[in-house]
mmCIF file of C-alpha atoms in Angstrom:
data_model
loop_
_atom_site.group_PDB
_atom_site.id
_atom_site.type_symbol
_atom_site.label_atom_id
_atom_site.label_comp_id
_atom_site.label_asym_id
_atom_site.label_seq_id
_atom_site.Cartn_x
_atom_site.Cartn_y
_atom_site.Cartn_z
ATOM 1 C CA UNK A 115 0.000 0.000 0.000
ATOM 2 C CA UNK A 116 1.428 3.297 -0.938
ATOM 3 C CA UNK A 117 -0.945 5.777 0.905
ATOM 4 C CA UNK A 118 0.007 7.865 3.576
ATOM 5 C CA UNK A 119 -2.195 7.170 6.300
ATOM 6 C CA UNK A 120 -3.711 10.354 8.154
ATOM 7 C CA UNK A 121 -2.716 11.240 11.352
ATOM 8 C CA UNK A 122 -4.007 9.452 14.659
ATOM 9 C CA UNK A 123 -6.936 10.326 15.747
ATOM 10 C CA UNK A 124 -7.847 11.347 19.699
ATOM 11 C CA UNK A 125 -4.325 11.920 20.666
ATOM 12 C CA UNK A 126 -3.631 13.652 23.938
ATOM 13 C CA UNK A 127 -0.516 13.634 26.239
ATOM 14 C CA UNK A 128 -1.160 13.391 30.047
ATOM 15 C CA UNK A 129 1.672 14.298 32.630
ATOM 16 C CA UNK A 130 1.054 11.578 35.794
ATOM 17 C CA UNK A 131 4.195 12.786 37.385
ATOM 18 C CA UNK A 132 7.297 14.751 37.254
ATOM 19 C CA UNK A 133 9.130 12.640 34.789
ATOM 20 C CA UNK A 134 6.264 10.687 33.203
ATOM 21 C CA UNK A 135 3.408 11.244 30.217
ATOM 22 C CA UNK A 136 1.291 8.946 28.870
ATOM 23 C CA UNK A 137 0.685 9.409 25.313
ATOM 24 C CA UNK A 138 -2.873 7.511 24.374
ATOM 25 C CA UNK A 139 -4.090 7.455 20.118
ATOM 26 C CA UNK A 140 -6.068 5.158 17.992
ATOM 27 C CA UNK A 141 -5.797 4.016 14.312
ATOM 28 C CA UNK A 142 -7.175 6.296 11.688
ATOM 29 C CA UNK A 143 -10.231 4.426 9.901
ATOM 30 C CA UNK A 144 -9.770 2.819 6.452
ATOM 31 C CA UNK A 145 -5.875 2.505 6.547
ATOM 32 C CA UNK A 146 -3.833 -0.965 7.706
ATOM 33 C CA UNK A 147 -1.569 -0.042 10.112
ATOM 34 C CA UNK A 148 1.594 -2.304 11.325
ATOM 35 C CA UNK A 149 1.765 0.090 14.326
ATOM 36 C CA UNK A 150 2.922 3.373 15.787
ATOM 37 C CA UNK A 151 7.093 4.901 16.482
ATOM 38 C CA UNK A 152 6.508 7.513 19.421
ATOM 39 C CA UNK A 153 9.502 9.633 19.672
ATOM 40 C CA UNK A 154 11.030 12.250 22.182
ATOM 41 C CA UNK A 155 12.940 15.149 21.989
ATOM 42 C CA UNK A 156 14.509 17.232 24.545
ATOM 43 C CA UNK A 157 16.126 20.794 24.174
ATOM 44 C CA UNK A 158 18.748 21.030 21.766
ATOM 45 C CA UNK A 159 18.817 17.091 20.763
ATOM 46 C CA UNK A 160 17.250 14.498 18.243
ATOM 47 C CA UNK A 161 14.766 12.741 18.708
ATOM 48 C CA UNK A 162 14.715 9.235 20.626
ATOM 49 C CA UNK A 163 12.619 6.485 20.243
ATOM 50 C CA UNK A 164 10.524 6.218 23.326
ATOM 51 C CA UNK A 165 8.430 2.952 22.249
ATOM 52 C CA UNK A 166 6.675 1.340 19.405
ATOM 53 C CA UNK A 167 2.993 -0.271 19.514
ATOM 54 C CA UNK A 168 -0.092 -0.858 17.496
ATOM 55 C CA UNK A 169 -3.298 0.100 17.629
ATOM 56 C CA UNK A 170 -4.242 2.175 20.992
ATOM 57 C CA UNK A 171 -1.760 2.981 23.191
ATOM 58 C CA UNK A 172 0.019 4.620 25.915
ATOM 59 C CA UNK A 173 3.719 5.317 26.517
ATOM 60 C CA UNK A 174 5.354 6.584 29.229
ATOM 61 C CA UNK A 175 8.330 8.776 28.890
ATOM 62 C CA UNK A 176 10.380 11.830 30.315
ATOM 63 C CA UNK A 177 8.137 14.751 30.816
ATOM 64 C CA UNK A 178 10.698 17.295 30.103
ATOM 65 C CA UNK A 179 10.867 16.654 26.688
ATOM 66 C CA UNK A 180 10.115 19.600 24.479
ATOM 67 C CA UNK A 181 8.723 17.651 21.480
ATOM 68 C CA UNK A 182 7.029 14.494 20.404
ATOM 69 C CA UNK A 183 5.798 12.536 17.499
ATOM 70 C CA UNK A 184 3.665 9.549 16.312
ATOM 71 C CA UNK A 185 4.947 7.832 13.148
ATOM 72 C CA UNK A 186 2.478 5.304 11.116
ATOM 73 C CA UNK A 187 4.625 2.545 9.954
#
């Protein structure tokens, strides 16, 4: 399949403590998705690979990270 999926849909970030966020999404309809990269990134660095899942999800990383994105794979 060659079509970008969309982006995921109902994502929100939730701090549960000073060094933790869970990051919850779910599958965009009408696409097949192997599953989801979530990556970091703090000030000033790249961004690191913070855990990979399908379907729904939450990961929990560092909280004092000053970026974050969901890759479709």
């Amino acid at each position: 399949d060659t079509t970008v999926p969309t982006a995921p849909v109902g994502v929100s970030a939730t701090a549960i403590s000073p060094t933790q966020v869970n990051i919850i999404w779910s599958v965009p309809s009408g696409f097949t998705i192997i599953g989801y990269k979530i990556e970091y990134k703090t000030t000033g660095g790249s961004y690191t690979t913070l855990v990979t899942t399908t379907g729904t999800g939450t990961a929990t990383g560092v909280a004092n990270a000053n970026g974050a994105e969901i890759a479709a794979f």
